[in-house]
Amino acid sequence: MADSIYKKLLDVQTELKAPKSQFNKFGGYTYRSCEDVLEGLKPLLKQVKATVILTDEIKLVGDRYYIEATCKFIDIETGEVLENKSLAREDENKKGMDLAQVTGSCSSYARKYALNGMFCIDDVKDADATNKHGKEDNSKSHSQVETSARKLSDKQLSRLYAIANKAGADKDLVKQQVMKKFNKEVKDLTKPEYDLVCNGYEKAAEKTA
């Protein structure tokens, strides 16, 4: 009797090794790319007789476009499928990149985190998604760079509270709503989550105007 798709997924999750082989010289940290994860997956997928397919879809959320990546884990013996999705949005103007490169970078990021969710890879400490490309002080320690990369700036927080205020929500209410929706503090929101919250309050403000 063939193993269930869940048993196969468990086998891959427990055996997968995806070392952080990439190095960001500006931030001074190592990280793993989507390609690193896929290279580690290929031999394991062959062993359990399964395959992975990655696809992208452009999603319009409010007035902003996101790449939604879908990771499908397919049992080739039974045809059963498990899937996991991830959203990502890059800066609209990224220095040194044309529009196609920005989209490609966003796709790779979304795909990596779709893979991470499927195969239980913890990238919380990775700072590649919020790389400052040399704008950070290189004398900072690795942990300091990661911490500053993950936190929203005071300017971003002020913008969020100002938008919310126009929609009739004070700072305390914003904190309560963010905690209820994302189970985290406002300052700990990711950039996509931050954009979603701002967009929601902007639309609410338009309705009350």
PDB file of C-alpha atoms in Angstrom:
ATOM      1  CA  MET A   1       0.000   0.000   0.000  1.00  0.00           C
ATOM      2  CA  ALA A   2       1.408   3.391  -1.013  1.00  0.00           C
ATOM      3  CA  ASP A   3       2.086   5.989   1.653  1.00  0.00           C
ATOM      4  CA  SER A   4      -0.504   8.763   2.018  1.00  0.00           C
ATOM      5  CA  ILE A   5       0.328  12.186   0.647  1.00  0.00           C
ATOM      6  CA  TYR A   6       0.617  13.462   4.222  1.00  0.00           C
ATOM      7  CA  LYS A   7       3.163  10.778   5.094  1.00  0.00           C
ATOM      8  CA  LYS A   8       5.164  11.708   2.006  1.00  0.00           C
ATOM      9  CA  LEU A   9       5.045  15.387   2.932  1.00  0.00           C
ATOM     10  CA  LEU A  10       6.179  14.572   6.466  1.00  0.00           C
ATOM     11  CA  ASP A  11       9.114  12.539   5.109  1.00  0.00           C
ATOM     12  CA  VAL A  12      10.216  15.470   2.935  1.00  0.00           C
ATOM     13  CA  GLN A  13       9.757  18.008   5.747  1.00  0.00           C
ATOM     14  CA  THR A  14      11.898  16.013   8.168  1.00  0.00           C
ATOM     15  CA  GLU A  15      14.676  15.215   5.654  1.00  0.00           C
ATOM     16  CA  LEU A  16      14.902  18.499   3.757  1.00  0.00           C
ATOM     17  CA  LYS A  17      18.169  20.399   4.099  1.00  0.00           C
ATOM     18  CA  ALA A  18      18.230  23.874   2.543  1.00  0.00           C
ATOM     19  CA  PRO A  19      21.332  25.698   3.795  1.00  0.00           C
ATOM     20  CA  LYS A  20      21.667  29.459   3.489  1.00  0.00           C
ATOM     21  CA  SER A  21      24.159  29.572   0.633  1.00  0.00           C
ATOM     22  CA  GLN A  22      23.531  33.180  -0.423  1.00  0.00           C
ATOM     23  CA  PHE A  23      25.406  36.109   1.116  1.00  0.00           C
ATOM     24  CA  ASN A  24      24.376  39.755   1.242  1.00  0.00           C
ATOM     25  CA  LYS A  25      27.590  41.740   1.392  1.00  0.00           C
ATOM     26  CA  PHE A  26      25.845  44.975   2.371  1.00  0.00           C
ATOM     27  CA  GLY A  27      23.932  43.556   5.335  1.00  0.00           C
ATOM     28  CA  GLY A  28      26.582  40.976   6.191  1.00  0.00           C
ATOM     29  CA  TYR A  29      24.148  38.085   6.503  1.00  0.00           C
ATOM     30  CA  THR A  30      23.501  34.769   4.777  1.00  0.00           C
ATOM     31  CA  TYR A  31      20.131  33.645   3.473  1.00  0.00           C
ATOM     32  CA  ARG A  32      18.551  30.918   1.352  1.00  0.00           C
ATOM     33  CA  SER A  33      16.953  31.581  -2.019  1.00  0.00           C
ATOM     34  CA  CYS A  34      14.017  29.870  -3.710  1.00  0.00           C
ATOM     35  CA  GLU A  35      16.557  27.979  -5.839  1.00  0.00           C
ATOM     36  CA  ASP A  36      18.349  26.716  -2.704  1.00  0.00           C
ATOM     37  CA  VAL A  37      15.108  25.217  -1.395  1.00  0.00           C
ATOM     38  CA  LEU A  38      14.288  23.599  -4.749  1.00  0.00           C
ATOM     39  CA  GLU A  39      17.758  22.056  -5.034  1.00  0.00           C
ATOM     40  CA  GLY A  40      17.328  20.465  -1.624  1.00  0.00           C
ATOM     41  CA  LEU A  41      13.855  19.229  -2.535  1.00  0.00           C
ATOM     42  CA  LYS A  42      14.551  17.460  -5.839  1.00  0.00           C
ATOM     43  CA  PRO A  43      16.217  14.263  -4.560  1.00  0.00           C
ATOM     44  CA  LEU A  44      13.653  13.907  -1.747  1.00  0.00           C
ATOM     45  CA  LEU A  45      10.732  14.306  -4.139  1.00  0.00           C
ATOM     46  CA  LYS A  46      12.134  11.528  -6.286  1.00  0.00           C
ATOM     47  CA  GLN A  47      12.417   9.254  -3.249  1.00  0.00           C
ATOM     48  CA  VAL A  48       8.805   9.704  -2.147  1.00  0.00           C
ATOM     49  CA  LYS A  49       7.405   9.790  -5.700  1.00  0.00           C
ATOM     50  CA  ALA A  50       6.023  13.292  -5.531  1.00  0.00           C
ATOM     51  CA  THR A  51       6.589  16.559  -7.359  1.00  0.00           C
ATOM     52  CA  VAL A  52       6.244  20.279  -6.697  1.00  0.00           C
ATOM     53  CA  ILE A  53       4.759  22.843  -9.063  1.00  0.00           C
ATOM     54  CA  LEU A  54       5.073  26.582  -8.456  1.00  0.00           C
ATOM     55  CA  THR A  55       2.771  29.096 -10.125  1.00  0.00           C
ATOM     56  CA  ASP A  56       2.195  32.847  -9.848  1.00  0.00           C
ATOM     57  CA  GLU A  57      -0.879  35.006 -10.105  1.00  0.00           C
ATOM     58  CA  ILE A  58      -1.095  38.788  -9.980  1.00  0.00           C
ATOM     59  CA  LYS A  59      -3.611  39.995  -7.395  1.00  0.00           C
ATOM     60  CA  LEU A  60      -5.019  43.514  -7.134  1.00  0.00           C
ATOM     61  CA  VAL A  61      -5.588  44.426  -3.479  1.00  0.00           C
ATOM     62  CA  GLY A  62      -7.053  47.898  -3.276  1.00  0.00           C
ATOM     63  CA  ASP A  63      -4.848  49.946  -5.587  1.00  0.00           C
ATOM     64  CA  ARG A  64      -1.759  47.778  -5.179  1.00  0.00           C
ATOM     65  CA  TYR A  65      -0.640  44.724  -7.097  1.00  0.00           C
ATOM     66  CA  TYR A  66       0.756  41.637  -5.378  1.00  0.00           C
ATOM     67  CA  ILE A  67       2.255  38.404  -6.648  1.00  0.00           C
ATOM     68  CA  GLU A  68       0.453  35.404  -5.168  1.00  0.00           C
ATOM     69  CA  ALA A  69       2.632  32.305  -5.431  1.00  0.00           C
ATOM     70  CA  THR A  70       1.118  28.841  -5.070  1.00  0.00           C
ATOM     71  CA  CYS A  71       3.169  25.789  -4.133  1.00  0.00           C
ATOM     72  CA  LYS A  72       1.503  22.478  -5.038  1.00  0.00           C
ATOM     73  CA  PHE A  73       2.816  19.219  -3.578  1.00  0.00           C
ATOM     74  CA  ILE A  74       1.548  16.443  -5.841  1.00  0.00           C
ATOM     75  CA  ASP A  75       1.578  12.699  -5.128  1.00  0.00           C
ATOM     76  CA  ILE A  76       2.351  11.227  -8.553  1.00  0.00           C
ATOM     77  CA  GLU A  77       1.059   7.816  -7.490  1.00  0.00           C
ATOM     78  CA  THR A  78      -2.422   8.986  -6.524  1.00  0.00           C
ATOM     79  CA  GLY A  79      -2.750  12.466  -8.028  1.00  0.00           C
ATOM     80  CA  GLU A  80      -3.561  13.961  -4.618  1.00  0.00           C
ATOM     81  CA  VAL A  81      -2.538  17.605  -4.180  1.00  0.00           C
ATOM     82  CA  LEU A  82      -1.701  19.809  -1.212  1.00  0.00           C
ATOM     83  CA  GLU A  83      -1.085  23.523  -1.694  1.00  0.00           C
ATOM     84  CA  ASN A  84       0.166  26.584   0.122  1.00  0.00           C
ATOM     85  CA  LYS A  85       0.046  30.231  -0.983  1.00  0.00           C
ATOM     86  CA  SER A  86       2.096  33.342  -0.237  1.00  0.00           C
ATOM     87  CA  LEU A  87       1.760  37.031  -1.176  1.00  0.00           C
ATOM     88  CA  ALA A  88       4.549  39.508  -1.851  1.00  0.00           C
ATOM     89  CA  ARG A  89       4.843  43.061  -3.173  1.00  0.00           C
ATOM     90  CA  GLU A  90       8.146  44.747  -3.994  1.00  0.00           C
ATOM     91  CA  ASP A  91       8.858  48.463  -3.954  1.00  0.00           C
ATOM     92  CA  GLU A  92       7.380  50.125  -7.008  1.00  0.00           C
ATOM     93  CA  ASN A  93      10.724  51.724  -7.831  1.00  0.00           C
ATOM     94  CA  LYS A  94      13.724  49.599  -6.999  1.00  0.00           C
ATOM     95  CA  LYS A  95      17.069  51.083  -7.891  1.00  0.00           C
ATOM     96  CA  GLY A  96      19.062  49.164 -10.474  1.00  0.00           C
ATOM     97  CA  MET A  97      16.087  47.105 -11.681  1.00  0.00           C
ATOM     98  CA  ASP A  98      13.712  47.451 -14.591  1.00  0.00           C
ATOM     99  CA  LEU A  99      10.036  46.528 -14.162  1.00  0.00           C
ATOM    100  CA  ALA A 100      10.544  42.934 -15.319  1.00  0.00           C
ATOM    101  CA  GLN A 101      13.324  42.441 -12.764  1.00  0.00           C
ATOM    102  CA  VAL A 102      11.181  43.884  -9.972  1.00  0.00           C
ATOM    103  CA  THR A 103       8.379  41.456 -10.854  1.00  0.00           C
ATOM    104  CA  GLY A 104      10.837  38.570 -11.047  1.00  0.00           C
ATOM    105  CA  SER A 105      12.309  39.446  -7.654  1.00  0.00           C
ATOM    106  CA  CYS A 106       8.841  39.638  -6.130  1.00  0.00           C
ATOM    107  CA  SER A 107       7.914  36.275  -7.675  1.00  0.00           C
ATOM    108  CA  SER A 108      11.019  34.581  -6.276  1.00  0.00           C
ATOM    109  CA  TYR A 109      10.311  35.976  -2.817  1.00  0.00           C
ATOM    110  CA  ALA A 110       6.656  34.873  -2.847  1.00  0.00           C
ATOM    111  CA  ARG A 111       7.587  31.428  -4.147  1.00  0.00           C
ATOM    112  CA  LYS A 112      10.219  30.957  -1.465  1.00  0.00           C
ATOM    113  CA  TYR A 113       7.746  31.675   1.297  1.00  0.00           C
ATOM    114  CA  ALA A 114       5.108  29.440  -0.284  1.00  0.00           C
ATOM    115  CA  LEU A 115       7.750  26.678  -0.178  1.00  0.00           C
ATOM    116  CA  ASN A 116       8.670  27.615   3.387  1.00  0.00           C
ATOM    117  CA  GLY A 117       5.086  27.196   4.516  1.00  0.00           C
ATOM    118  CA  MET A 118       4.674  23.871   2.767  1.00  0.00           C
ATOM    119  CA  PHE A 119       7.911  22.329   4.021  1.00  0.00           C
ATOM    120  CA  CYS A 120       8.168  23.932   7.486  1.00  0.00           C
ATOM    121  CA  ILE A 121      11.221  26.083   6.764  1.00  0.00           C
ATOM    122  CA  ASP A 122      11.684  28.877   9.294  1.00  0.00           C
ATOM    123  CA  ASP A 123      13.013  32.050   7.658  1.00  0.00           C
ATOM    124  CA  VAL A 124      11.995  34.465  10.403  1.00  0.00           C
ATOM    125  CA  LYS A 125      15.596  35.562  10.866  1.00  0.00           C
ATOM    126  CA  ASP A 126      16.196  36.107   7.150  1.00  0.00           C
ATOM    127  CA  ALA A 127      16.563  39.732   6.110  1.00  0.00           C
ATOM    128  CA  ASP A 128      16.722  39.250   2.332  1.00  0.00           C
ATOM    129  CA  ALA A 129      13.164  40.497   1.820  1.00  0.00           C
ATOM    130  CA  THR A 130      13.875  43.864   3.375  1.00  0.00           C
ATOM    131  CA  ASN A 131      17.425  44.325   2.144  1.00  0.00           C
ATOM    132  CA  LYS A 132      18.500  47.976   2.303  1.00  0.00           C
ATOM    133  CA  HIS A 133      21.091  47.487  -0.466  1.00  0.00           C
ATOM    134  CA  GLY A 134      23.832  49.366   1.331  1.00  0.00           C
ATOM    135  CA  LYS A 135      21.711  52.032   2.987  1.00  0.00           C
ATOM    136  CA  GLU A 136      22.260  50.510   6.447  1.00  0.00           C
ATOM    137  CA  ASP A 137      25.378  51.288   8.445  1.00  0.00           C
ATOM    138  CA  ASN A 138      27.703  48.359   7.711  1.00  0.00           C
ATOM    139  CA  SER A 139      29.217  48.665  11.190  1.00  0.00           C
ATOM    140  CA  LYS A 140      25.993  47.295  12.685  1.00  0.00           C
ATOM    141  CA  SER A 141      25.970  43.730  13.868  1.00  0.00           C
ATOM    142  CA  HIS A 142      24.060  41.030  11.997  1.00  0.00           C
ATOM    143  CA  SER A 143      21.294  40.919  14.607  1.00  0.00           C
ATOM    144  CA  GLN A 144      20.936  44.711  14.588  1.00  0.00           C
ATOM    145  CA  VAL A 145      20.491  44.755  10.807  1.00  0.00           C
ATOM    146  CA  GLU A 146      17.869  42.012  10.973  1.00  0.00           C
ATOM    147  CA  THR A 147      15.944  43.778  13.737  1.00  0.00           C
ATOM    148  CA  SER A 148      15.865  47.118  11.920  1.00  0.00           C
ATOM    149  CA  ALA A 149      14.846  45.388   8.679  1.00  0.00           C
ATOM    150  CA  ARG A 150      11.824  43.745  10.253  1.00  0.00           C
ATOM    151  CA  LYS A 151      10.424  46.789  12.055  1.00  0.00           C
ATOM    152  CA  LEU A 152       8.267  49.477  10.506  1.00  0.00           C
ATOM    153  CA  SER A 153       9.773  52.946  10.616  1.00  0.00           C
ATOM    154  CA  ASP A 154       8.337  55.771  12.729  1.00  0.00           C
ATOM    155  CA  LYS A 155       7.365  57.506   9.501  1.00  0.00           C
ATOM    156  CA  GLN A 156       5.401  54.456   8.333  1.00  0.00           C
ATOM    157  CA  LEU A 157       3.641  54.167  11.698  1.00  0.00           C
ATOM    158  CA  SER A 158       2.753  57.859  11.674  1.00  0.00           C
ATOM    159  CA  ARG A 159       1.335  57.507   8.167  1.00  0.00           C
ATOM    160  CA  LEU A 160      -0.778  54.525   9.226  1.00  0.00           C
ATOM    161  CA  TYR A 161      -2.204  56.299  12.281  1.00  0.00           C
ATOM    162  CA  ALA A 162      -2.930  59.433  10.230  1.00  0.00           C
ATOM    163  CA  ILE A 163      -4.853  57.420   7.626  1.00  0.00           C
ATOM    164  CA  ALA A 164      -6.734  55.547  10.353  1.00  0.00           C
ATOM    165  CA  ASN A 165      -7.630  58.800  12.099  1.00  0.00           C
ATOM    166  CA  LYS A 166      -9.292  60.054   8.910  1.00  0.00           C
ATOM    167  CA  ALA A 167     -11.381  56.872   8.967  1.00  0.00           C
ATOM    168  CA  GLY A 168     -12.407  57.555  12.565  1.00  0.00           C
ATOM    169  CA  ALA A 169     -10.045  55.064  14.229  1.00  0.00           C
ATOM    170  CA  ASP A 170      -7.722  56.275  16.971  1.00  0.00           C
ATOM    171  CA  LYS A 171      -4.365  54.699  17.801  1.00  0.00           C
ATOM    172  CA  ASP A 172      -5.777  52.325  20.427  1.00  0.00           C
ATOM    173  CA  LEU A 173      -8.449  51.065  18.066  1.00  0.00           C
ATOM    174  CA  VAL A 174      -5.847  50.488  15.347  1.00  0.00           C
ATOM    175  CA  LYS A 175      -3.772  48.433  17.773  1.00  0.00           C
ATOM    176  CA  GLN A 176      -6.804  46.369  18.777  1.00  0.00           C
ATOM    177  CA  GLN A 177      -7.851  45.722  15.176  1.00  0.00           C
ATOM    178  CA  VAL A 178      -4.333  44.788  14.068  1.00  0.00           C
ATOM    179  CA  MET A 179      -3.935  42.425  17.024  1.00  0.00           C
ATOM    180  CA  LYS A 180      -7.288  40.807  16.243  1.00  0.00           C
ATOM    181  CA  LYS A 181      -6.524  40.362  12.535  1.00  0.00           C
ATOM    182  CA  PHE A 182      -2.791  39.532  12.569  1.00  0.00           C
ATOM    183  CA  ASN A 183      -2.171  38.561  16.212  1.00  0.00           C
ATOM    184  CA  LYS A 184       0.766  40.949  16.469  1.00  0.00           C
ATOM    185  CA  GLU A 185       1.687  44.516  17.405  1.00  0.00           C
ATOM    186  CA  VAL A 186       1.395  47.246  14.768  1.00  0.00           C
ATOM    187  CA  LYS A 187       5.176  47.776  14.728  1.00  0.00           C
ATOM    188  CA  ASP A 188       5.671  44.081  13.908  1.00  0.00           C
ATOM    189  CA  LEU A 189       3.531  44.102  10.752  1.00  0.00           C
ATOM    190  CA  THR A 190       5.253  42.966   7.582  1.00  0.00           C
ATOM    191  CA  LYS A 191       5.299  45.392   4.658  1.00  0.00           C
ATOM    192  CA  PRO A 192       2.483  43.549   2.785  1.00  0.00           C
ATOM    193  CA  GLU A 193       0.386  43.473   5.977  1.00  0.00           C
ATOM    194  CA  TYR A 194       1.113  47.160   6.580  1.00  0.00           C
ATOM    195  CA  ASP A 195       0.000  48.004   3.036  1.00  0.00           C
ATOM    196  CA  LEU A 196      -3.210  46.005   3.470  1.00  0.00           C
ATOM    197  CA  VAL A 197      -4.039  47.816   6.714  1.00  0.00           C
ATOM    198  CA  CYS A 198      -3.338  51.253   5.220  1.00  0.00           C
ATOM    199  CA  ASN A 199      -5.411  50.435   2.163  1.00  0.00           C
ATOM    200  CA  GLY A 200      -8.311  49.299   4.346  1.00  0.00           C
ATOM    201  CA  TYR A 201      -8.346  52.524   6.331  1.00  0.00           C
ATOM    202  CA  GLU A 202      -7.984  54.591   3.157  1.00  0.00           C
ATOM    203  CA  LYS A 203     -11.104  52.982   1.724  1.00  0.00           C
ATOM    204  CA  ALA A 204     -12.959  53.464   5.024  1.00  0.00           C
ATOM    205  CA  ALA A 205     -11.961  57.120   5.040  1.00  0.00           C
ATOM    206  CA  GLU A 206     -13.274  57.564   1.492  1.00  0.00           C
ATOM    207  CA  LYS A 207     -16.649  56.172   2.537  1.00  0.00           C
ATOM    208  CA  THR A 208     -16.924  58.564   5.464  1.00  0.00           C
ATOM    209  CA  ALA A 209     -15.750  61.607   3.469  1.00  0.00           C
TER     210      ALA A 209
END
